Amino acid sequence: MARPRKVERSSVLAAALALVDAEGLSALTMRRLGEALGVEAMSLYRHVANKEAVLDGVHEAVLASVEWPAITGRWRDDVRTAAWAFRRALREHPNALPLLATRPANTAASLEHLEQALARLATPFPDPRRRVQAVQSLLALVIGHAMIHDAPVGTGPDYEALDAEAFPMLACVAPVLSDYDPDAELDFALDCLMAGWAKRRRS
Amino acid sequence: MARPRKVERSSVLAAALALVDAEGLSALTMRRLGEALGVEAMSLYRHVANKEAVLDGVHEAVLASVEWPAITGRWRDDVRTAAWAFRRALREHPNALPLLATRPANTAASLEHLEQALARLATPFPDPRRRVQAVQSLLALVIGHAMIHDAPVGTGPDYEALDAEAFPMLACVAPVLSDYDPDAELDFALDCLMAGWAKRRRS
DNA sequence: ACCTGAACACCGTTCAAGT
DNA sequence: ACCTGAACACCGTTCAAGT
């Protein structure tokens, strides 16, 4: 592949993310990563501690790729645009999603990520505990949404052909699944969550 | 380990889940799985197509382990108890969480899972499209919540020691993080989401 | 019919050796 | 200082051979 010579930590992690995006997590091996950088696998150990550190770096790179929109002061807008910015970043790297379930959140990128999200919730949640609960709920919703909808396609279930006796509820909603819009789903979920927040605020 | 002789698909998958629970996904190898069953690795290929099929089976086993509570007809109660039943099942198998991001949802267990969740939402959401949006939001929230809170501990960030200049929002909420209750967070999120649903219903 | 041994093409990682 | 070759202990998987 490329031949950047002058290998360093940042270029190793960039190559790792590119490899994951292009061919999936299982394609990320030290040997293939070295190959992408025009270097033998063993050379990588000069720049990263081990493969775990590479995975941590990929996780961090994904979080760092979120482009946080400017804060306007209208909290509903700010929460919505921030959620979409996060969702967009995850959509760029669907193959990296499993890392969100295995990497502990103690990197600089993780902290910055949480910092940015918290900043959008200071207005509706003056109480710090509620604010943390709200920010984690919001992030959980976006992460879960990405998990459900960005899985490697494979062959999705054939909802037309399923057994209506065994799965009556699924059969009932099957017609809407043929042209289902995941983005509308997230918008709806954000609407509902924020409506609940607003209601809590008033009471 | 054990010596069940009479190896079959179901016992292979049960052993696989036990191995994942005990030592993590990376410990799940065909050789170790065979060892746990008192058999050589190659024998497993008589019962499962390949390792992918084992991972699919583990995923399915986790979904199938959800103990859906009976439906009472009070939809708020039913949604809440169902969400907690799902959350409890995920908590039993934190090491299997990454599989939720990689396995396509076309197994019998996946369909049954969705069927059960949909059944709790028929009352508040007579419209099928809204019902699907709501069910996916609910599942996304629980999945994301598990991802955020059930990660292999490692060393969480030391919120006491972080740079208050660089992360003012985190510094502000740091005091509440020392005794933070993830369960309360999910309850709060469910409250808010369902309050939003109720409001939508009225309008 | 079911299990195994040997084999192949891969892994992550170490370490002495090269420049 | 940085990279490499050879090596070790592992992988998933195939297939002919055993019982």
Short mmCIF file of N, CA, C and O in Angstrom, two decimals, chain B residues 23-116:
data_model
loop_
_atom_site.label_atom_id
_atom_site.label_comp_id
_atom_site.label_asym_id
_atom_site.label_seq_id
_atom_site.Cartn_x
_atom_site.Cartn_y
_atom_site.Cartn_z
N GLU B 23 -14.26 -15.93 30.53
CA GLU B 23 -12.95 -15.43 30.14
C GLU B 23 -12.94 -14.44 28.99
O GLU B 23 -11.86 -14.02 28.54
N GLY B 24 -14.11 -14.10 28.47
CA GLY B 24 -14.15 -13.10 27.42
C GLY B 24 -14.16 -13.68 26.03
O GLY B 24 -13.84 -14.85 25.82
N LEU B 25 -14.53 -12.85 25.08
CA LEU B 25 -14.65 -13.29 23.69
C LEU B 25 -13.35 -13.83 23.13
O LEU B 25 -13.35 -14.76 22.33
N SER B 26 -12.24 -13.25 23.55
CA SER B 26 -10.97 -13.67 22.96
C SER B 26 -10.57 -15.08 23.42
O SER B 26 -9.75 -15.73 22.81
N ALA B 27 -11.17 -15.54 24.51
CA ALA B 27 -10.88 -16.90 24.98
C ALA B 27 -11.69 -17.94 24.23
O ALA B 27 -11.43 -19.14 24.34
N LEU B 28 -12.67 -17.47 23.48
CA LEU B 28 -13.50 -18.40 22.72
C LEU B 28 -12.79 -18.81 21.44
O LEU B 28 -12.88 -18.14 20.42
N THR B 29 -12.04 -19.91 21.53
CA THR B 29 -11.39 -20.46 20.34
C THR B 29 -11.92 -21.86 20.14
O THR B 29 -12.41 -22.50 21.09
N MET B 30 -11.82 -22.34 18.95
CA MET B 30 -12.33 -23.68 18.66
C MET B 30 -11.58 -24.72 19.49
O MET B 30 -12.18 -25.69 19.97
N ARG B 31 -10.29 -24.49 19.67
CA ARG B 31 -9.50 -25.45 20.45
C ARG B 31 -9.94 -25.47 21.91
O ARG B 31 -10.13 -26.53 22.52
N ARG B 32 -10.14 -24.28 22.49
CA ARG B 32 -10.53 -24.25 23.89
C ARG B 32 -11.96 -24.73 24.07
O ARG B 32 -12.32 -25.32 25.09
N LEU B 33 -12.78 -24.44 23.09
CA LEU B 33 -14.17 -24.90 23.16
C LEU B 33 -14.22 -26.43 23.12
O LEU B 33 -14.96 -27.06 23.89
N GLY B 34 -13.41 -26.99 22.27
CA GLY B 34 -13.32 -28.45 22.22
C GLY B 34 -12.86 -29.01 23.55
O GLY B 34 -13.46 -29.95 24.09
N GLU B 35 -11.84 -28.39 24.09
CA GLU B 35 -11.29 -28.82 25.37
C GLU B 35 -12.37 -28.82 26.46
O GLU B 35 -12.48 -29.77 27.24
N ALA B 36 -13.18 -27.76 26.48
CA ALA B 36 -14.24 -27.66 27.48
C ALA B 36 -15.26 -28.78 27.33
O ALA B 36 -15.93 -29.16 28.29
N LEU B 37 -15.35 -29.31 26.11
CA LEU B 37 -16.33 -30.37 25.85
C LEU B 37 -15.69 -31.76 25.85
O LEU B 37 -16.34 -32.76 25.58
N GLY B 38 -14.38 -31.79 26.14
CA GLY B 38 -13.70 -33.08 26.17
C GLY B 38 -13.52 -33.70 24.80
O GLY B 38 -13.63 -34.91 24.62
N VAL B 39 -13.24 -32.86 23.82
CA VAL B 39 -13.21 -33.31 22.44
C VAL B 39 -12.17 -32.49 21.69
O VAL B 39 -11.79 -31.41 22.13
N GLU B 40 -11.69 -32.97 20.56
CA GLU B 40 -10.75 -32.18 19.79
C GLU B 40 -11.48 -31.07 19.03
O GLU B 40 -12.65 -31.21 18.68
N ALA B 41 -10.76 -29.99 18.74
CA ALA B 41 -11.37 -28.84 18.08
C ALA B 41 -12.06 -29.23 16.77
O ALA B 41 -13.15 -28.74 16.45
N MET B 42 -11.41 -30.12 16.04
CA MET B 42 -11.94 -30.44 14.70
C MET B 42 -13.28 -31.13 14.75
O MET B 42 -14.07 -31.06 13.82
N SER B 43 -13.56 -31.78 15.86
CA SER B 43 -14.84 -32.47 16.00
C SER B 43 -16.01 -31.49 16.00
O SER B 43 -17.13 -31.84 15.62
N LEU B 44 -15.74 -30.27 16.42
CA LEU B 44 -16.82 -29.28 16.51
C LEU B 44 -17.45 -28.99 15.15
O LEU B 44 -18.63 -28.66 15.06
N TYR B 45 -16.63 -29.16 14.12
CA TYR B 45 -17.13 -28.83 12.77
C TYR B 45 -18.20 -29.80 12.30
O TYR B 45 -18.83 -29.58 11.28
N ARG B 46 -18.38 -30.84 13.04
CA ARG B 46 -19.50 -31.73 12.73
C ARG B 46 -20.82 -31.10 13.19
O ARG B 46 -21.88 -31.39 12.67
N HIS B 47 -20.75 -30.20 14.19
CA HIS B 47 -21.97 -29.67 14.79
C HIS B 47 -22.26 -28.21 14.47
O HIS B 47 -23.38 -27.76 14.58
N VAL B 48 -21.20 -27.48 14.12
CA VAL B 48 -21.39 -26.08 13.70
C VAL B 48 -20.59 -25.85 12.43
O VAL B 48 -19.56 -26.47 12.21
N ALA B 49 -21.09 -24.92 11.61
CA ALA B 49 -20.45 -24.70 10.31
C ALA B 49 -19.04 -24.15 10.48
O ALA B 49 -18.10 -24.59 9.82
N ASN B 50 -18.88 -23.19 11.37
CA ASN B 50 -17.57 -22.57 11.59
C ASN B 50 -17.66 -21.67 12.83
O ASN B 50 -18.67 -21.68 13.53
N LYS B 51 -16.63 -20.91 13.06
CA LYS B 51 -16.62 -20.10 14.28
C LYS B 51 -17.68 -19.00 14.24
O LYS B 51 -18.27 -18.65 15.27
N GLU B 52 -17.91 -18.45 13.06
CA GLU B 52 -18.97 -17.45 12.91
C GLU B 52 -20.30 -17.98 13.45
O GLU B 52 -21.04 -17.28 14.13
N ALA B 53 -20.57 -19.22 13.12
CA ALA B 53 -21.82 -19.83 13.56
C ALA B 53 -21.85 -19.96 15.09
O ALA B 53 -22.91 -19.84 15.71
N VAL B 54 -20.70 -20.20 15.69
CA VAL B 54 -20.64 -20.25 17.15
C VAL B 54 -20.97 -18.87 17.73
O VAL B 54 -21.76 -18.76 18.67
N LEU B 55 -20.38 -17.83 17.14
CA LEU B 55 -20.66 -16.48 17.62
C LEU B 55 -22.13 -16.12 17.45
O LEU B 55 -22.74 -15.52 18.34
N ASP B 56 -22.70 -16.51 16.31
CA ASP B 56 -24.13 -16.29 16.11
C ASP B 56 -24.93 -17.01 17.20
O ASP B 56 -25.90 -16.47 17.72
N GLY B 57 -24.51 -18.20 17.51
CA GLY B 57 -25.21 -18.98 18.52
C GLY B 57 -25.13 -18.35 19.90
O GLY B 57 -26.10 -18.36 20.66
N VAL B 58 -23.97 -17.79 20.23
CA VAL B 58 -23.82 -17.11 21.52
C VAL B 58 -24.73 -15.89 21.58
O VAL B 58 -25.43 -15.66 22.57
N HIS B 59 -24.73 -15.14 20.50
CA HIS B 59 -25.61 -13.97 20.41
C HIS B 59 -27.06 -14.38 20.64
O HIS B 59 -27.79 -13.77 21.43
N GLU B 60 -27.43 -15.42 19.94
CA GLU B 60 -28.80 -15.91 20.05
C GLU B 60 -29.12 -16.37 21.48
O GLU B 60 -30.19 -16.09 22.01
N ALA B 61 -28.15 -17.04 22.10
CA ALA B 61 -28.37 -17.54 23.46
C ALA B 61 -28.59 -16.38 24.44
O ALA B 61 -29.42 -16.48 25.34
N VAL B 62 -27.86 -15.29 24.23
CA VAL B 62 -28.04 -14.14 25.12
C VAL B 62 -29.45 -13.56 24.96
O VAL B 62 -30.16 -13.33 25.95
N LEU B 63 -29.86 -13.38 23.70
CA LEU B 63 -31.21 -12.84 23.47
C LEU B 63 -32.28 -13.78 24.02
O LEU B 63 -33.29 -13.34 24.59
N ALA B 64 -32.05 -15.06 23.86
CA ALA B 64 -33.03 -16.04 24.31
C ALA B 64 -33.10 -16.12 25.83
O ALA B 64 -34.06 -16.63 26.38
N SER B 65 -32.08 -15.61 26.50
CA SER B 65 -32.05 -15.71 27.96
C SER B 65 -32.90 -14.64 28.64
O SER B 65 -33.07 -14.66 29.87
N VAL B 66 -33.42 -13.71 27.88
CA VAL B 66 -34.28 -12.68 28.48
C VAL B 66 -35.56 -13.34 29.00
O VAL B 66 -36.21 -14.09 28.28
N GLU B 67 -35.86 -13.07 30.25
CA GLU B 67 -37.08 -13.63 30.84
C GLU B 67 -38.18 -12.58 30.82
O GLU B 67 -38.29 -11.77 31.75
N TRP B 68 -38.96 -12.58 29.77
CA TRP B 68 -39.99 -11.55 29.60
C TRP B 68 -41.07 -11.67 30.66
O TRP B 68 -41.69 -12.73 30.79
N PRO B 69 -41.30 -10.62 31.40
CA PRO B 69 -42.36 -10.68 32.42
C PRO B 69 -43.74 -10.68 31.76
O PRO B 69 -43.88 -10.26 30.61
N ALA B 70 -44.71 -11.18 32.48
CA ALA B 70 -46.07 -11.22 31.94
C ALA B 70 -46.59 -9.81 31.67
O ALA B 70 -46.21 -8.86 32.35
N ILE B 71 -47.43 -9.69 30.68
CA ILE B 71 -48.02 -8.39 30.33
C ILE B 71 -49.23 -8.12 31.22
O ILE B 71 -50.10 -8.98 31.36
N THR B 72 -49.22 -6.94 31.83
CA THR B 72 -50.30 -6.62 32.76
C THR B 72 -51.40 -5.79 32.10
O THR B 72 -52.52 -5.75 32.58
N GLY B 73 -51.05 -5.10 31.03
CA GLY B 73 -52.00 -4.20 30.38
C GLY B 73 -51.75 -2.75 30.76
O GLY B 73 -52.24 -1.84 30.09
N ARG B 74 -51.04 -2.53 31.85
CA ARG B 74 -50.61 -1.16 32.17
C ARG B 74 -49.31 -0.93 31.41
O ARG B 74 -48.24 -1.38 31.83
N TRP B 75 -49.41 -0.20 30.29
CA TRP B 75 -48.28 -0.20 29.37
C TRP B 75 -47.00 0.38 29.95
O TRP B 75 -45.91 -0.10 29.65
N ARG B 76 -47.13 1.38 30.83
CA ARG B 76 -45.90 1.94 31.40
C ARG B 76 -45.16 0.90 32.25
O ARG B 76 -43.95 0.77 32.16
N ASP B 77 -45.93 0.18 33.04
CA ASP B 77 -45.31 -0.90 33.83
C ASP B 77 -44.70 -1.96 32.92
O ASP B 77 -43.61 -2.46 33.16
N ASP B 78 -45.45 -2.31 31.89
CA ASP B 78 -45.00 -3.38 31.00
C ASP B 78 -43.73 -3.00 30.26
O ASP B 78 -42.84 -3.83 30.07
N VAL B 79 -43.64 -1.75 29.83
CA VAL B 79 -42.45 -1.29 29.14
C VAL B 79 -41.26 -1.28 30.10
O VAL B 79 -40.17 -1.75 29.78
N ARG B 80 -41.52 -0.78 31.28
CA ARG B 80 -40.42 -0.70 32.24
C ARG B 80 -39.89 -2.08 32.64
O ARG B 80 -38.68 -2.32 32.62
N THR B 81 -40.76 -2.97 32.96
CA THR B 81 -40.29 -4.30 33.38
C THR B 81 -39.63 -5.06 32.23
O THR B 81 -38.68 -5.80 32.44
N ALA B 82 -40.13 -4.82 31.01
CA ALA B 82 -39.50 -5.48 29.86
C ALA B 82 -38.09 -4.93 29.63
O ALA B 82 -37.15 -5.68 29.38
N ALA B 83 -37.96 -3.61 29.73
CA ALA B 83 -36.64 -3.00 29.56
C ALA B 83 -35.67 -3.54 30.60
O ALA B 83 -34.52 -3.87 30.29
N TRP B 84 -36.14 -3.68 31.81
CA TRP B 84 -35.27 -4.20 32.87
C TRP B 84 -34.95 -5.68 32.69
O TRP B 84 -33.85 -6.13 33.02
N ALA B 85 -35.89 -6.41 32.16
CA ALA B 85 -35.61 -7.83 31.89
C ALA B 85 -34.50 -7.96 30.85
O ALA B 85 -33.58 -8.78 31.00
N PHE B 86 -34.57 -7.14 29.82
CA PHE B 86 -33.54 -7.13 28.79
C PHE B 86 -32.21 -6.69 29.40
O PHE B 86 -31.17 -7.32 29.21
N ARG B 87 -32.27 -5.62 30.16
CA ARG B 87 -31.05 -5.09 30.75
C ARG B 87 -30.37 -6.12 31.68
O ARG B 87 -29.16 -6.24 31.73
N ARG B 88 -31.20 -6.86 32.40
CA ARG B 88 -30.68 -7.89 33.31
C ARG B 88 -29.97 -9.00 32.53
O ARG B 88 -28.91 -9.47 32.92
N ALA B 89 -30.58 -9.39 31.43
CA ALA B 89 -29.96 -10.44 30.61
C ALA B 89 -28.61 -9.97 30.07
O ALA B 89 -27.64 -10.73 30.08
N LEU B 90 -28.54 -8.72 29.64
CA LEU B 90 -27.27 -8.21 29.12
C LEU B 90 -26.22 -8.13 30.22
O LEU B 90 -25.04 -8.38 30.00
N ARG B 91 -26.68 -7.80 31.42
CA ARG B 91 -25.73 -7.69 32.53
C ARG B 91 -25.12 -9.04 32.89
O ARG B 91 -24.00 -9.10 33.42
N GLU B 92 -25.86 -10.10 32.63
CA GLU B 92 -25.35 -11.44 32.90
C GLU B 92 -24.21 -11.81 31.95
O GLU B 92 -23.43 -12.72 32.23
N HIS B 93 -24.16 -11.14 30.80
CA HIS B 93 -23.20 -11.53 29.76
C HIS B 93 -22.48 -10.33 29.17
O HIS B 93 -22.51 -10.12 27.96
N PRO B 94 -21.82 -9.56 30.03
CA PRO B 94 -21.18 -8.33 29.51
C PRO B 94 -20.15 -8.60 28.42
O PRO B 94 -20.00 -7.79 27.52
N ASN B 95 -19.47 -9.74 28.52
CA ASN B 95 -18.44 -10.03 27.52
C ASN B 95 -19.02 -10.30 26.13
O ASN B 95 -18.29 -10.29 25.14
N ALA B 96 -20.31 -10.57 26.09
CA ALA B 96 -20.94 -10.85 24.80
C ALA B 96 -21.47 -9.58 24.13
O ALA B 96 -21.93 -9.63 22.99
N LEU B 97 -21.40 -8.46 24.81
CA LEU B 97 -21.96 -7.22 24.27
C LEU B 97 -21.45 -6.85 22.87
O LEU B 97 -22.24 -6.40 22.04
N PRO B 98 -20.15 -7.01 22.60
CA PRO B 98 -19.70 -6.64 21.26
C PRO B 98 -20.44 -7.38 20.15
O PRO B 98 -20.55 -6.87 19.04
N LEU B 99 -20.96 -8.55 20.46
CA LEU B 99 -21.67 -9.32 19.43
C LEU B 99 -22.94 -8.61 18.98
O LEU B 99 -23.40 -8.80 17.86
N LEU B 100 -23.51 -7.80 19.86
CA LEU B 100 -24.72 -7.06 19.48
C LEU B 100 -24.43 -6.09 18.35
O LEU B 100 -25.34 -5.64 17.67
N ALA B 101 -23.18 -5.74 18.17
CA ALA B 101 -22.82 -4.80 17.11
C ALA B 101 -22.37 -5.49 15.83
O ALA B 101 -22.11 -4.83 14.84
N THR B 102 -22.30 -6.80 15.86
CA THR B 102 -21.79 -7.47 14.66
C THR B 102 -22.73 -8.52 14.09
O THR B 102 -22.62 -8.85 12.92
N ARG B 103 -23.63 -9.04 14.91
CA ARG B 103 -24.50 -10.11 14.42
C ARG B 103 -25.75 -9.52 13.80
O ARG B 103 -26.42 -8.70 14.44
N PRO B 104 -26.09 -9.90 12.60
CA PRO B 104 -27.35 -9.42 12.01
C PRO B 104 -28.54 -10.04 12.73
O PRO B 104 -28.44 -11.14 13.28
N ALA B 105 -29.64 -9.32 12.74
CA ALA B 105 -30.79 -9.70 13.56
C ALA B 105 -31.76 -10.60 12.80
O ALA B 105 -32.94 -10.32 12.72
N ASN B 106 -31.25 -11.68 12.27
CA ASN B 106 -32.14 -12.53 11.47
C ASN B 106 -32.29 -13.95 12.05
O ASN B 106 -32.65 -14.87 11.35
N THR B 107 -32.02 -14.06 13.34
CA THR B 107 -32.18 -15.38 13.95
C THR B 107 -33.56 -15.50 14.59
O THR B 107 -34.24 -14.49 14.81
N ALA B 108 -33.93 -16.72 14.91
CA ALA B 108 -35.21 -16.94 15.56
C ALA B 108 -35.26 -16.19 16.89
O ALA B 108 -36.27 -15.57 17.24
N ALA B 109 -34.16 -16.20 17.62
CA ALA B 109 -34.14 -15.53 18.91
C ALA B 109 -34.30 -14.01 18.75
O ALA B 109 -34.97 -13.36 19.54
N SER B 110 -33.70 -13.47 17.71
CA SER B 110 -33.84 -12.04 17.43
C SER B 110 -35.29 -11.68 17.15
O SER B 110 -35.81 -10.67 17.64
N LEU B 111 -35.91 -12.49 16.33
CA LEU B 111 -37.31 -12.23 15.96
C LEU B 111 -38.20 -12.31 17.19
O LEU B 111 -39.06 -11.45 17.41
N GLU B 112 -37.99 -13.34 18.01
CA GLU B 112 -38.79 -13.50 19.22
C GLU B 112 -38.57 -12.31 20.16
O GLU B 112 -39.51 -11.81 20.80
N HIS B 113 -37.32 -11.87 20.23
CA HIS B 113 -36.97 -10.73 21.07
C HIS B 113 -37.76 -9.49 20.65
O HIS B 113 -38.37 -8.80 21.48
N LEU B 114 -37.76 -9.22 19.35
CA LEU B 114 -38.47 -8.06 18.83
C LEU B 114 -39.98 -8.24 19.01
O LEU B 114 -40.69 -7.29 19.38
N GLU B 115 -40.44 -9.44 18.80
CA GLU B 115 -41.86 -9.76 18.99
C GLU B 115 -42.33 -9.40 20.41
O GLU B 115 -43.34 -8.74 20.60
N GLN B 116 -41.55 -9.86 21.38
CA GLN B 116 -41.90 -9.61 22.78
C GLN B 116 -41.90 -8.12 23.10
O GLN B 116 -42.78 -7.62 23.80
#
